[in-house]
């Protein structure tokens, strides 16, 4: 059979491409604007079209993505590992770097780590803590924990052995909790970006008060929270934007009096700016929040730092659901 001439193929491809562009424009914003008319401005001026990354694993809110392979026995109790190693800027709420090994001494300045240890003690689950990457060197060791918590880790905080162990642990049904600068960690590892919900920290504006909106109270992490509650944070802007996740809480950008624009120019997310979400990922469970910048959020009784009790309740429910003690991502 004769092939069509190259100029006919080129013309056909051009026509298909033009039609596709017109169709995409119609799907995105209605019918194409008439020739010569100014395009309509979207009502929502937040960041647009940040993509829908695909990470080649089962992910989303369908529990069939979870690998229930019998690696965790509730009769043995519940235990989490808090990992707070930083290989770059360090949040003040972490205090000075910890000594090597498991459960090194904590000082009064290690506020966030101490808060999670106390949270476990007060709520009936065990907590180990470390900043020693060697403690994450094998999946077998990690499978002794119902969840691993990355607490404001920074940059390339894992070596090759720990990366492999974390991935195998999640694939074996493990739980993951990422708090605040867990989103500023392992930037160049796509699998980890997927674990975060297909999201990453891009920039943030000034630390300031805002109003958190609870998306619903069906999840263990949002049960009992008010529909709206005051909080102060850096309000991370995200690129990519989380996808295939269940959003649990967002910030109302209209309440951010110092503006939404980040220090690298991100305009904010407009009417949809999530701050907590959950999903199943590559066999495991992942619960995430961008909140947790200020040390007082982990310790205050709420009289001088609004929203601290609500934030702590959110994190507690996230940990309990990620480790399988309570229903996950409802």
PDB file of C-alpha atoms in Angstrom:
ATOM      1  CA  UNK A   1       0.000   0.000   0.000  1.00  0.00           C
ATOM      2  CA  UNK A   2       1.330   3.429  -0.914  1.00  0.00           C
ATOM      3  CA  UNK A   3       2.194   5.737   1.956  1.00  0.00           C
ATOM      4  CA  UNK A   4       0.753   9.247   1.830  1.00  0.00           C
ATOM      5  CA  UNK A   5       3.237  11.916   0.841  1.00  0.00           C
ATOM      6  CA  UNK A   6       5.102  13.674   3.651  1.00  0.00           C
ATOM      7  CA  UNK A   7       3.401  16.994   3.051  1.00  0.00           C
ATOM      8  CA  UNK A   8      -0.012  15.348   3.431  1.00  0.00           C
ATOM      9  CA  UNK A   9       1.057  13.742   6.721  1.00  0.00           C
ATOM     10  CA  UNK A  10       2.344  17.070   7.973  1.00  0.00           C
ATOM     11  CA  UNK A  11      -0.907  18.777   7.038  1.00  0.00           C
ATOM     12  CA  UNK A  12      -2.975  16.074   8.758  1.00  0.00           C
ATOM     13  CA  UNK A  13      -0.906  16.251  11.943  1.00  0.00           C
ATOM     14  CA  UNK A  14      -1.212  20.033  11.947  1.00  0.00           C
ATOM     15  CA  UNK A  15      -4.978  19.814  11.584  1.00  0.00           C
ATOM     16  CA  UNK A  16      -5.269  17.277  14.392  1.00  0.00           C
ATOM     17  CA  UNK A  17      -3.046  19.406  16.610  1.00  0.00           C
ATOM     18  CA  UNK A  18      -5.143  22.507  15.959  1.00  0.00           C
ATOM     19  CA  UNK A  19      -8.329  20.615  16.731  1.00  0.00           C
ATOM     20  CA  UNK A  20      -6.836  19.236  19.922  1.00  0.00           C
ATOM     21  CA  UNK A  21      -5.845  22.711  21.080  1.00  0.00           C
ATOM     22  CA  UNK A  22      -9.338  24.052  20.364  1.00  0.00           C
ATOM     23  CA  UNK A  23     -10.915  21.103  22.195  1.00  0.00           C
ATOM     24  CA  UNK A  24      -8.601  21.553  25.185  1.00  0.00           C
ATOM     25  CA  UNK A  25      -9.514  25.220  25.326  1.00  0.00           C
ATOM     26  CA  UNK A  26     -13.192  24.368  25.222  1.00  0.00           C
ATOM     27  CA  UNK A  27     -12.854  21.812  28.037  1.00  0.00           C
ATOM     28  CA  UNK A  28     -10.818  24.190  30.176  1.00  0.00           C
ATOM     29  CA  UNK A  29     -12.866  27.295  29.804  1.00  0.00           C
ATOM     30  CA  UNK A  30     -15.910  26.884  27.596  1.00  0.00           C
ATOM     31  CA  UNK A  31     -16.126  27.871  23.939  1.00  0.00           C
ATOM     32  CA  UNK A  32     -13.107  29.591  22.350  1.00  0.00           C
ATOM     33  CA  UNK A  33     -13.242  33.373  22.456  1.00  0.00           C
ATOM     34  CA  UNK A  34     -14.321  35.108  19.299  1.00  0.00           C
ATOM     35  CA  UNK A  35     -11.523  36.422  17.100  1.00  0.00           C
ATOM     36  CA  UNK A  36     -10.192  39.726  18.343  1.00  0.00           C
ATOM     37  CA  UNK A  37     -11.889  39.529  21.752  1.00  0.00           C
ATOM     38  CA  UNK A  38      -9.898  39.560  24.987  1.00  0.00           C
ATOM     39  CA  UNK A  39      -9.757  36.195  26.778  1.00  0.00           C
ATOM     40  CA  UNK A  40     -11.868  36.003  29.908  1.00  0.00           C
ATOM     41  CA  UNK A  41      -9.891  36.137  33.129  1.00  0.00           C
ATOM     42  CA  UNK A  42     -10.484  33.223  35.513  1.00  0.00           C
ATOM     43  CA  UNK A  43     -12.170  34.157  38.745  1.00  0.00           C
ATOM     44  CA  UNK A  44      -9.635  32.233  40.779  1.00  0.00           C
ATOM     45  CA  UNK A  45      -6.212  33.833  40.420  1.00  0.00           C
ATOM     46  CA  UNK A  46      -4.363  31.136  42.339  1.00  0.00           C
ATOM     47  CA  UNK A  47      -1.747  28.960  40.671  1.00  0.00           C
ATOM     48  CA  UNK A  48      -3.276  27.183  37.669  1.00  0.00           C
ATOM     49  CA  UNK A  49      -2.561  23.919  35.822  1.00  0.00           C
ATOM     50  CA  UNK A  50       0.232  22.498  37.964  1.00  0.00           C
ATOM     51  CA  UNK A  51      -0.031  19.068  36.379  1.00  0.00           C
ATOM     52  CA  UNK A  52      -1.065  15.576  37.444  1.00  0.00           C
ATOM     53  CA  UNK A  53       2.118  13.564  37.919  1.00  0.00           C
ATOM     54  CA  UNK A  54       2.092   9.792  37.593  1.00  0.00           C
ATOM     55  CA  UNK A  55       4.503   7.723  39.644  1.00  0.00           C
ATOM     56  CA  UNK A  56       3.906   4.263  38.241  1.00  0.00           C
ATOM     57  CA  UNK A  57       2.408   2.765  41.413  1.00  0.00           C
ATOM     58  CA  UNK A  58      -1.057   2.125  42.784  1.00  0.00           C
ATOM     59  CA  UNK A  59      -2.048   5.338  44.544  1.00  0.00           C
ATOM     60  CA  UNK A  60      -5.170   7.227  45.524  1.00  0.00           C
ATOM     61  CA  UNK A  61      -8.036   6.768  47.956  1.00  0.00           C
ATOM     62  CA  UNK A  62      -8.970   3.225  46.926  1.00  0.00           C
ATOM     63  CA  UNK A  63      -8.074   0.834  49.790  1.00  0.00           C
ATOM     64  CA  UNK A  64      -7.274  -1.852  47.229  1.00  0.00           C
ATOM     65  CA  UNK A  65      -3.924  -0.074  46.832  1.00  0.00           C
ATOM     66  CA  UNK A  66      -3.036  -1.200  50.354  1.00  0.00           C
ATOM     67  CA  UNK A  67      -0.952  -4.372  50.866  1.00  0.00           C
ATOM     68  CA  UNK A  68      -2.431  -6.145  53.864  1.00  0.00           C
ATOM     69  CA  UNK A  69       0.247  -8.817  54.035  1.00  0.00           C
ATOM     70  CA  UNK A  70       0.147  -9.523  57.751  1.00  0.00           C
ATOM     71  CA  UNK A  71       3.287  -7.610  58.672  1.00  0.00           C
ATOM     72  CA  UNK A  72       1.616  -5.884  61.624  1.00  0.00           C
ATOM     73  CA  UNK A  73      -0.165  -7.571  64.519  1.00  0.00           C
ATOM     74  CA  UNK A  74      -2.425  -5.261  66.593  1.00  0.00           C
ATOM     75  CA  UNK A  75      -2.063  -7.657  69.514  1.00  0.00           C
ATOM     76  CA  UNK A  76       1.579  -6.586  69.763  1.00  0.00           C
ATOM     77  CA  UNK A  77       0.623  -2.942  70.264  1.00  0.00           C
ATOM     78  CA  UNK A  78       1.507   0.097  68.196  1.00  0.00           C
ATOM     79  CA  UNK A  79       4.848   1.790  67.734  1.00  0.00           C
ATOM     80  CA  UNK A  80       6.136   4.638  65.566  1.00  0.00           C
ATOM     81  CA  UNK A  81       9.580   5.926  64.611  1.00  0.00           C
ATOM     82  CA  UNK A  82      10.074   9.694  64.505  1.00  0.00           C
ATOM     83  CA  UNK A  83      12.848  10.734  62.103  1.00  0.00           C
ATOM     84  CA  UNK A  84      14.008  14.368  62.184  1.00  0.00           C
ATOM     85  CA  UNK A  85      17.404  14.380  60.459  1.00  0.00           C
ATOM     86  CA  UNK A  86      18.194  17.568  58.538  1.00  0.00           C
ATOM     87  CA  UNK A  87      20.723  17.865  55.693  1.00  0.00           C
ATOM     88  CA  UNK A  88      20.017  21.542  55.131  1.00  0.00           C
ATOM     89  CA  UNK A  89      18.171  24.354  56.936  1.00  0.00           C
ATOM     90  CA  UNK A  90      16.856  23.218  60.314  1.00  0.00           C
ATOM     91  CA  UNK A  91      13.595  24.359  61.859  1.00  0.00           C
ATOM     92  CA  UNK A  92      14.003  25.917  65.276  1.00  0.00           C
ATOM     93  CA  UNK A  93      11.339  23.654  66.783  1.00  0.00           C
ATOM     94  CA  UNK A  94      13.674  20.673  66.283  1.00  0.00           C
ATOM     95  CA  UNK A  95      16.375  22.184  68.495  1.00  0.00           C
ATOM     96  CA  UNK A  96      20.004  21.071  68.149  1.00  0.00           C
ATOM     97  CA  UNK A  97      20.893  17.996  66.113  1.00  0.00           C
ATOM     98  CA  UNK A  98      20.521  14.734  68.012  1.00  0.00           C
ATOM     99  CA  UNK A  99      23.326  12.310  68.811  1.00  0.00           C
ATOM    100  CA  UNK A 100      23.668   9.092  66.821  1.00  0.00           C
ATOM    101  CA  UNK A 101      21.697   5.984  67.659  1.00  0.00           C
ATOM    102  CA  UNK A 102      18.137   5.280  68.698  1.00  0.00           C
ATOM    103  CA  UNK A 103      16.420   7.410  71.350  1.00  0.00           C
ATOM    104  CA  UNK A 104      19.325   9.779  72.116  1.00  0.00           C
ATOM    105  CA  UNK A 105      18.846  12.330  74.921  1.00  0.00           C
ATOM    106  CA  UNK A 106      16.343  15.102  74.164  1.00  0.00           C
ATOM    107  CA  UNK A 107      16.878  18.608  75.503  1.00  0.00           C
ATOM    108  CA  UNK A 108      14.235  21.198  76.267  1.00  0.00           C
ATOM    109  CA  UNK A 109      15.025  22.753  72.881  1.00  0.00           C
ATOM    110  CA  UNK A 110      13.998  19.578  71.006  1.00  0.00           C
ATOM    111  CA  UNK A 111      10.412  20.722  71.243  1.00  0.00           C
ATOM    112  CA  UNK A 112       8.758  18.951  68.315  1.00  0.00           C
ATOM    113  CA  UNK A 113      10.371  15.552  68.945  1.00  0.00           C
ATOM    114  CA  UNK A 114       9.492  15.728  72.648  1.00  0.00           C
ATOM    115  CA  UNK A 115       5.906  16.615  71.801  1.00  0.00           C
ATOM    116  CA  UNK A 116       5.453  13.491  69.674  1.00  0.00           C
ATOM    117  CA  UNK A 117       7.049  11.298  72.343  1.00  0.00           C
ATOM    118  CA  UNK A 118       4.603  12.729  74.880  1.00  0.00           C
ATOM    119  CA  UNK A 119       1.729  12.298  72.429  1.00  0.00           C
ATOM    120  CA  UNK A 120       2.480   8.605  72.212  1.00  0.00           C
ATOM    121  CA  UNK A 121       2.852   8.225  75.970  1.00  0.00           C
ATOM    122  CA  UNK A 122      -0.471   9.995  76.573  1.00  0.00           C
ATOM    123  CA  UNK A 123      -2.337   7.967  73.956  1.00  0.00           C
ATOM    124  CA  UNK A 124      -1.039   4.443  74.418  1.00  0.00           C
ATOM    125  CA  UNK A 125       1.479   3.924  71.639  1.00  0.00           C
ATOM    126  CA  UNK A 126       5.267   3.678  71.801  1.00  0.00           C
ATOM    127  CA  UNK A 127       7.547   6.221  70.128  1.00  0.00           C
ATOM    128  CA  UNK A 128      11.198   5.834  69.176  1.00  0.00           C
ATOM    129  CA  UNK A 129      13.127   8.755  67.737  1.00  0.00           C
ATOM    130  CA  UNK A 130      16.335   9.222  65.791  1.00  0.00           C
ATOM    131  CA  UNK A 131      18.337  11.382  63.405  1.00  0.00           C
ATOM    132  CA  UNK A 132      20.712   8.540  62.586  1.00  0.00           C
ATOM    133  CA  UNK A 133      20.118   7.371  59.005  1.00  0.00           C
ATOM    134  CA  UNK A 134      21.618   3.983  59.890  1.00  0.00           C
ATOM    135  CA  UNK A 135      18.469   3.299  61.945  1.00  0.00           C
ATOM    136  CA  UNK A 136      16.529   3.272  58.647  1.00  0.00           C
ATOM    137  CA  UNK A 137      18.937   1.001  56.816  1.00  0.00           C
ATOM    138  CA  UNK A 138      16.753  -2.093  56.504  1.00  0.00           C
ATOM    139  CA  UNK A 139      13.112  -2.764  55.721  1.00  0.00           C
ATOM    140  CA  UNK A 140      13.085  -5.520  58.322  1.00  0.00           C
ATOM    141  CA  UNK A 141      13.958  -3.024  61.036  1.00  0.00           C
ATOM    142  CA  UNK A 142      11.326  -0.541  59.828  1.00  0.00           C
ATOM    143  CA  UNK A 143       8.663  -3.257  59.812  1.00  0.00           C
ATOM    144  CA  UNK A 144       8.934  -3.179  63.600  1.00  0.00           C
ATOM    145  CA  UNK A 145       7.079   0.146  63.430  1.00  0.00           C
ATOM    146  CA  UNK A 146       3.458   0.680  62.453  1.00  0.00           C
ATOM    147  CA  UNK A 147       4.339   4.097  61.039  1.00  0.00           C
ATOM    148  CA  UNK A 148       7.392   6.207  60.287  1.00  0.00           C
ATOM    149  CA  UNK A 149       7.067   9.947  60.916  1.00  0.00           C
ATOM    150  CA  UNK A 150       9.234  12.395  58.973  1.00  0.00           C
ATOM    151  CA  UNK A 151       9.261  15.478  61.201  1.00  0.00           C
ATOM    152  CA  UNK A 152      10.571  18.547  59.319  1.00  0.00           C
ATOM    153  CA  UNK A 153      13.362  16.573  57.719  1.00  0.00           C
ATOM    154  CA  UNK A 154      15.390  18.538  55.157  1.00  0.00           C
ATOM    155  CA  UNK A 155      16.929  17.909  51.743  1.00  0.00           C
ATOM    156  CA  UNK A 156      18.784  14.626  51.065  1.00  0.00           C
ATOM    157  CA  UNK A 157      18.266  13.103  54.468  1.00  0.00           C
ATOM    158  CA  UNK A 158      18.381   9.447  53.326  1.00  0.00           C
ATOM    159  CA  UNK A 159      21.234   7.444  51.841  1.00  0.00           C
ATOM    160  CA  UNK A 160      20.745   4.687  49.275  1.00  0.00           C
ATOM    161  CA  UNK A 161      20.158   1.945  51.861  1.00  0.00           C
ATOM    162  CA  UNK A 162      17.550   4.004  53.692  1.00  0.00           C
ATOM    163  CA  UNK A 163      15.770   4.913  50.472  1.00  0.00           C
ATOM    164  CA  UNK A 164      15.511   1.252  49.542  1.00  0.00           C
ATOM    165  CA  UNK A 165      14.356   0.287  53.042  1.00  0.00           C
ATOM    166  CA  UNK A 166      11.670   2.971  53.151  1.00  0.00           C
ATOM    167  CA  UNK A 167      10.287   1.926  49.790  1.00  0.00           C
ATOM    168  CA  UNK A 168      10.193  -1.759  50.738  1.00  0.00           C
ATOM    169  CA  UNK A 169       8.619  -0.895  54.098  1.00  0.00           C
ATOM    170  CA  UNK A 170       5.816   1.057  52.431  1.00  0.00           C
ATOM    171  CA  UNK A 171       5.295  -1.736  49.905  1.00  0.00           C
ATOM    172  CA  UNK A 172       4.910  -4.121  52.840  1.00  0.00           C
ATOM    173  CA  UNK A 173       1.960  -2.129  54.184  1.00  0.00           C
ATOM    174  CA  UNK A 174       3.805   0.393  56.331  1.00  0.00           C
ATOM    175  CA  UNK A 175       2.471   3.769  57.371  1.00  0.00           C
ATOM    176  CA  UNK A 176       4.052   7.148  56.660  1.00  0.00           C
ATOM    177  CA  UNK A 177       3.373  10.538  58.252  1.00  0.00           C
ATOM    178  CA  UNK A 178       4.975  13.658  56.808  1.00  0.00           C
ATOM    179  CA  UNK A 179       4.909  16.839  58.893  1.00  0.00           C
ATOM    180  CA  UNK A 180       5.827  20.320  57.647  1.00  0.00           C
ATOM    181  CA  UNK A 181       9.276  20.254  56.030  1.00  0.00           C
ATOM    182  CA  UNK A 182       8.962  16.612  55.107  1.00  0.00           C
ATOM    183  CA  UNK A 183       7.883  18.443  51.938  1.00  0.00           C
ATOM    184  CA  UNK A 184      11.360  19.985  51.657  1.00  0.00           C
ATOM    185  CA  UNK A 185      13.015  16.568  51.625  1.00  0.00           C
ATOM    186  CA  UNK A 186      14.409  14.255  48.910  1.00  0.00           C
ATOM    187  CA  UNK A 187      13.460  16.664  46.118  1.00  0.00           C
ATOM    188  CA  UNK A 188      15.101  14.599  43.403  1.00  0.00           C
ATOM    189  CA  UNK A 189      13.480  11.264  44.223  1.00  0.00           C
ATOM    190  CA  UNK A 190      10.190  10.903  42.296  1.00  0.00           C
ATOM    191  CA  UNK A 191       8.969   7.945  44.380  1.00  0.00           C
ATOM    192  CA  UNK A 192       9.167  10.060  47.541  1.00  0.00           C
ATOM    193  CA  UNK A 193       7.375  12.939  45.844  1.00  0.00           C
ATOM    194  CA  UNK A 194       4.596  10.489  45.049  1.00  0.00           C
ATOM    195  CA  UNK A 195       4.532   9.350  48.676  1.00  0.00           C
ATOM    196  CA  UNK A 196       3.818  12.968  49.614  1.00  0.00           C
ATOM    197  CA  UNK A 197       0.738  12.862  47.393  1.00  0.00           C
ATOM    198  CA  UNK A 198       2.426  13.969  44.188  1.00  0.00           C
ATOM    199  CA  UNK A 199       3.355  17.236  45.866  1.00  0.00           C
ATOM    200  CA  UNK A 200       6.408  19.197  46.907  1.00  0.00           C
ATOM    201  CA  UNK A 201       7.255  22.399  48.735  1.00  0.00           C
ATOM    202  CA  UNK A 202       7.973  25.289  46.370  1.00  0.00           C
ATOM    203  CA  UNK A 203       7.981  28.397  48.538  1.00  0.00           C
ATOM    204  CA  UNK A 204       6.065  30.199  51.258  1.00  0.00           C
ATOM    205  CA  UNK A 205       5.072  33.719  52.125  1.00  0.00           C
ATOM    206  CA  UNK A 206       5.482  35.416  55.496  1.00  0.00           C
ATOM    207  CA  UNK A 207       4.558  33.436  58.600  1.00  0.00           C
ATOM    208  CA  UNK A 208       1.158  34.787  59.543  1.00  0.00           C
ATOM    209  CA  UNK A 209      -2.252  33.940  61.004  1.00  0.00           C
ATOM    210  CA  UNK A 210      -4.874  32.308  58.836  1.00  0.00           C
ATOM    211  CA  UNK A 211      -8.014  30.232  59.156  1.00  0.00           C
ATOM    212  CA  UNK A 212      -7.898  26.479  58.602  1.00  0.00           C
ATOM    213  CA  UNK A 213     -11.014  24.928  57.103  1.00  0.00           C
ATOM    214  CA  UNK A 214     -11.770  21.328  58.032  1.00  0.00           C
ATOM    215  CA  UNK A 215     -12.948  19.488  54.917  1.00  0.00           C
ATOM    216  CA  UNK A 216     -15.044  16.992  56.870  1.00  0.00           C
ATOM    217  CA  UNK A 217     -15.109  15.111  60.150  1.00  0.00           C
ATOM    218  CA  UNK A 218     -15.277  11.572  58.822  1.00  0.00           C
ATOM    219  CA  UNK A 219     -11.542  10.962  59.107  1.00  0.00           C
ATOM    220  CA  UNK A 220      -9.777  10.021  62.339  1.00  0.00           C
ATOM    221  CA  UNK A 221      -7.574  13.112  62.031  1.00  0.00           C
ATOM    222  CA  UNK A 222     -10.443  15.575  61.629  1.00  0.00           C
ATOM    223  CA  UNK A 223     -12.991  14.017  63.994  1.00  0.00           C
ATOM    224  CA  UNK A 224     -13.939  16.553  66.637  1.00  0.00           C
ATOM    225  CA  UNK A 225     -12.288  19.505  64.924  1.00  0.00           C
ATOM    226  CA  UNK A 226     -14.318  22.673  64.311  1.00  0.00           C
ATOM    227  CA  UNK A 227     -15.244  23.597  60.756  1.00  0.00           C
ATOM    228  CA  UNK A 228     -12.910  26.603  60.955  1.00  0.00           C
ATOM    229  CA  UNK A 229     -10.051  27.289  63.361  1.00  0.00           C
ATOM    230  CA  UNK A 230      -7.366  29.925  63.665  1.00  0.00           C
ATOM    231  CA  UNK A 231      -3.719  28.973  63.223  1.00  0.00           C
ATOM    232  CA  UNK A 232      -0.403  30.563  62.272  1.00  0.00           C
ATOM    233  CA  UNK A 233       2.079  29.059  59.852  1.00  0.00           C
ATOM    234  CA  UNK A 234       4.211  29.640  56.764  1.00  0.00           C
ATOM    235  CA  UNK A 235       1.420  28.223  54.540  1.00  0.00           C
ATOM    236  CA  UNK A 236       3.488  26.254  52.046  1.00  0.00           C
ATOM    237  CA  UNK A 237       2.853  26.720  48.334  1.00  0.00           C
ATOM    238  CA  UNK A 238       3.172  23.461  46.429  1.00  0.00           C
ATOM    239  CA  UNK A 239       4.531  22.396  43.043  1.00  0.00           C
ATOM    240  CA  UNK A 240       3.424  19.856  41.987  1.00  0.00           C
ATOM    241  CA  UNK A 241      -0.025  20.191  43.521  1.00  0.00           C
ATOM    242  CA  UNK A 242      -1.312  17.101  45.378  1.00  0.00           C
ATOM    243  CA  UNK A 243      -3.294  14.725  43.203  1.00  0.00           C
ATOM    244  CA  UNK A 244      -5.421  11.606  43.810  1.00  0.00           C
ATOM    245  CA  UNK A 245      -5.596  12.383  47.531  1.00  0.00           C
ATOM    246  CA  UNK A 246      -8.361  13.073  50.048  1.00  0.00           C
ATOM    247  CA  UNK A 247      -7.978  16.651  51.243  1.00  0.00           C
ATOM    248  CA  UNK A 248      -8.651  16.862  54.972  1.00  0.00           C
ATOM    249  CA  UNK A 249      -8.020  20.546  55.674  1.00  0.00           C
ATOM    250  CA  UNK A 250      -7.170  23.710  53.765  1.00  0.00           C
ATOM    251  CA  UNK A 251      -6.341  27.324  54.546  1.00  0.00           C
ATOM    252  CA  UNK A 252      -8.728  30.098  53.603  1.00  0.00           C
ATOM    253  CA  UNK A 253      -6.362  32.413  51.735  1.00  0.00           C
ATOM    254  CA  UNK A 254      -8.790  35.318  52.209  1.00  0.00           C
ATOM    255  CA  UNK A 255      -7.813  35.357  55.898  1.00  0.00           C
ATOM    256  CA  UNK A 256      -4.086  35.758  55.189  1.00  0.00           C
ATOM    257  CA  UNK A 257      -3.680  39.501  55.688  1.00  0.00           C
ATOM    258  CA  UNK A 258      -0.016  39.592  54.614  1.00  0.00           C
ATOM    259  CA  UNK A 259      -0.784  37.965  51.289  1.00  0.00           C
ATOM    260  CA  UNK A 260      -0.293  34.599  49.629  1.00  0.00           C
ATOM    261  CA  UNK A 261       2.653  35.285  47.345  1.00  0.00           C
ATOM    262  CA  UNK A 262       5.706  33.194  48.192  1.00  0.00           C
ATOM    263  CA  UNK A 263       9.314  34.298  48.366  1.00  0.00           C
ATOM    264  CA  UNK A 264      10.010  32.670  44.968  1.00  0.00           C
ATOM    265  CA  UNK A 265       6.972  34.217  43.306  1.00  0.00           C
ATOM    266  CA  UNK A 266       4.299  31.522  43.698  1.00  0.00           C
ATOM    267  CA  UNK A 267       0.940  33.363  43.754  1.00  0.00           C
ATOM    268  CA  UNK A 268      -0.790  31.003  46.189  1.00  0.00           C
ATOM    269  CA  UNK A 269      -3.468  28.444  45.429  1.00  0.00           C
ATOM    270  CA  UNK A 270      -6.582  30.603  45.468  1.00  0.00           C
ATOM    271  CA  UNK A 271      -9.748  28.874  46.585  1.00  0.00           C
ATOM    272  CA  UNK A 272      -8.066  25.469  46.985  1.00  0.00           C
ATOM    273  CA  UNK A 273      -5.003  25.558  49.251  1.00  0.00           C
ATOM    274  CA  UNK A 274      -4.729  22.206  51.070  1.00  0.00           C
ATOM    275  CA  UNK A 275      -2.744  21.847  54.292  1.00  0.00           C
ATOM    276  CA  UNK A 276      -3.508  18.194  55.179  1.00  0.00           C
ATOM    277  CA  UNK A 277      -4.431  15.147  53.105  1.00  0.00           C
ATOM    278  CA  UNK A 278      -4.151  11.350  52.939  1.00  0.00           C
ATOM    279  CA  UNK A 279      -3.878   8.591  50.348  1.00  0.00           C
ATOM    280  CA  UNK A 280      -2.778   5.016  49.764  1.00  0.00           C
ATOM    281  CA  UNK A 281       0.544   4.714  47.996  1.00  0.00           C
ATOM    282  CA  UNK A 282       2.478   1.748  46.599  1.00  0.00           C
ATOM    283  CA  UNK A 283       1.010  -0.662  49.154  1.00  0.00           C
ATOM    284  CA  UNK A 284       1.149   1.601  52.202  1.00  0.00           C
ATOM    285  CA  UNK A 285      -0.687   4.463  53.879  1.00  0.00           C
ATOM    286  CA  UNK A 286       0.462   8.083  53.850  1.00  0.00           C
ATOM    287  CA  UNK A 287      -0.919  10.966  55.901  1.00  0.00           C
ATOM    288  CA  UNK A 288       0.526  14.433  55.274  1.00  0.00           C
ATOM    289  CA  UNK A 289       0.357  17.971  56.625  1.00  0.00           C
ATOM    290  CA  UNK A 290       2.302  21.078  55.642  1.00  0.00           C
ATOM    291  CA  UNK A 291       1.531  22.631  59.047  1.00  0.00           C
ATOM    292  CA  UNK A 292       3.893  22.694  62.026  1.00  0.00           C
ATOM    293  CA  UNK A 293       6.386  25.546  61.621  1.00  0.00           C
ATOM    294  CA  UNK A 294       6.146  27.132  65.060  1.00  0.00           C
ATOM    295  CA  UNK A 295       7.376  25.377  68.203  1.00  0.00           C
ATOM    296  CA  UNK A 296       4.355  26.679  70.108  1.00  0.00           C
ATOM    297  CA  UNK A 297       2.080  24.654  67.849  1.00  0.00           C
ATOM    298  CA  UNK A 298       3.488  21.544  69.524  1.00  0.00           C
ATOM    299  CA  UNK A 299       3.390  22.755  73.128  1.00  0.00           C
ATOM    300  CA  UNK A 300       1.006  25.631  73.736  1.00  0.00           C
ATOM    301  CA  UNK A 301      -2.337  25.203  75.462  1.00  0.00           C
ATOM    302  CA  UNK A 302      -4.009  27.533  72.989  1.00  0.00           C
ATOM    303  CA  UNK A 303      -4.170  30.638  75.149  1.00  0.00           C
ATOM    304  CA  UNK A 304      -1.279  32.396  73.382  1.00  0.00           C
ATOM    305  CA  UNK A 305      -0.978  30.351  70.173  1.00  0.00           C
ATOM    306  CA  UNK A 306      -4.380  29.880  68.614  1.00  0.00           C
ATOM    307  CA  UNK A 307      -5.037  26.509  67.040  1.00  0.00           C
ATOM    308  CA  UNK A 308      -2.324  24.533  68.855  1.00  0.00           C
ATOM    309  CA  UNK A 309      -4.787  22.018  70.370  1.00  0.00           C
ATOM    310  CA  UNK A 310      -6.510  21.582  67.005  1.00  0.00           C
ATOM    311  CA  UNK A 311      -3.194  21.057  65.222  1.00  0.00           C
ATOM    312  CA  UNK A 312      -2.096  18.472  67.775  1.00  0.00           C
ATOM    313  CA  UNK A 313      -5.430  16.676  67.460  1.00  0.00           C
ATOM    314  CA  UNK A 314      -5.022  16.644  63.671  1.00  0.00           C
ATOM    315  CA  UNK A 315      -1.528  15.142  63.918  1.00  0.00           C
ATOM    316  CA  UNK A 316      -2.536  12.566  66.536  1.00  0.00           C
ATOM    317  CA  UNK A 317      -5.392  11.307  64.371  1.00  0.00           C
ATOM    318  CA  UNK A 318      -3.100  11.233  61.350  1.00  0.00           C
ATOM    319  CA  UNK A 319      -0.537   9.099  63.163  1.00  0.00           C
ATOM    320  CA  UNK A 320      -3.149   6.745  64.601  1.00  0.00           C
ATOM    321  CA  UNK A 321      -4.765   6.214  61.208  1.00  0.00           C
ATOM    322  CA  UNK A 322      -1.490   5.821  59.292  1.00  0.00           C
ATOM    323  CA  UNK A 323      -0.360   3.098  61.703  1.00  0.00           C
ATOM    324  CA  UNK A 324      -3.694   1.268  61.360  1.00  0.00           C
ATOM    325  CA  UNK A 325      -4.986   1.862  64.856  1.00  0.00           C
ATOM    326  CA  UNK A 326      -7.942   3.815  63.521  1.00  0.00           C
ATOM    327  CA  UNK A 327      -9.712   3.779  60.142  1.00  0.00           C
ATOM    328  CA  UNK A 328      -7.605   5.426  57.470  1.00  0.00           C
ATOM    329  CA  UNK A 329      -8.422   8.233  55.041  1.00  0.00           C
ATOM    330  CA  UNK A 330     -12.190   8.379  55.504  1.00  0.00           C
TER     331      UNK A 330
END
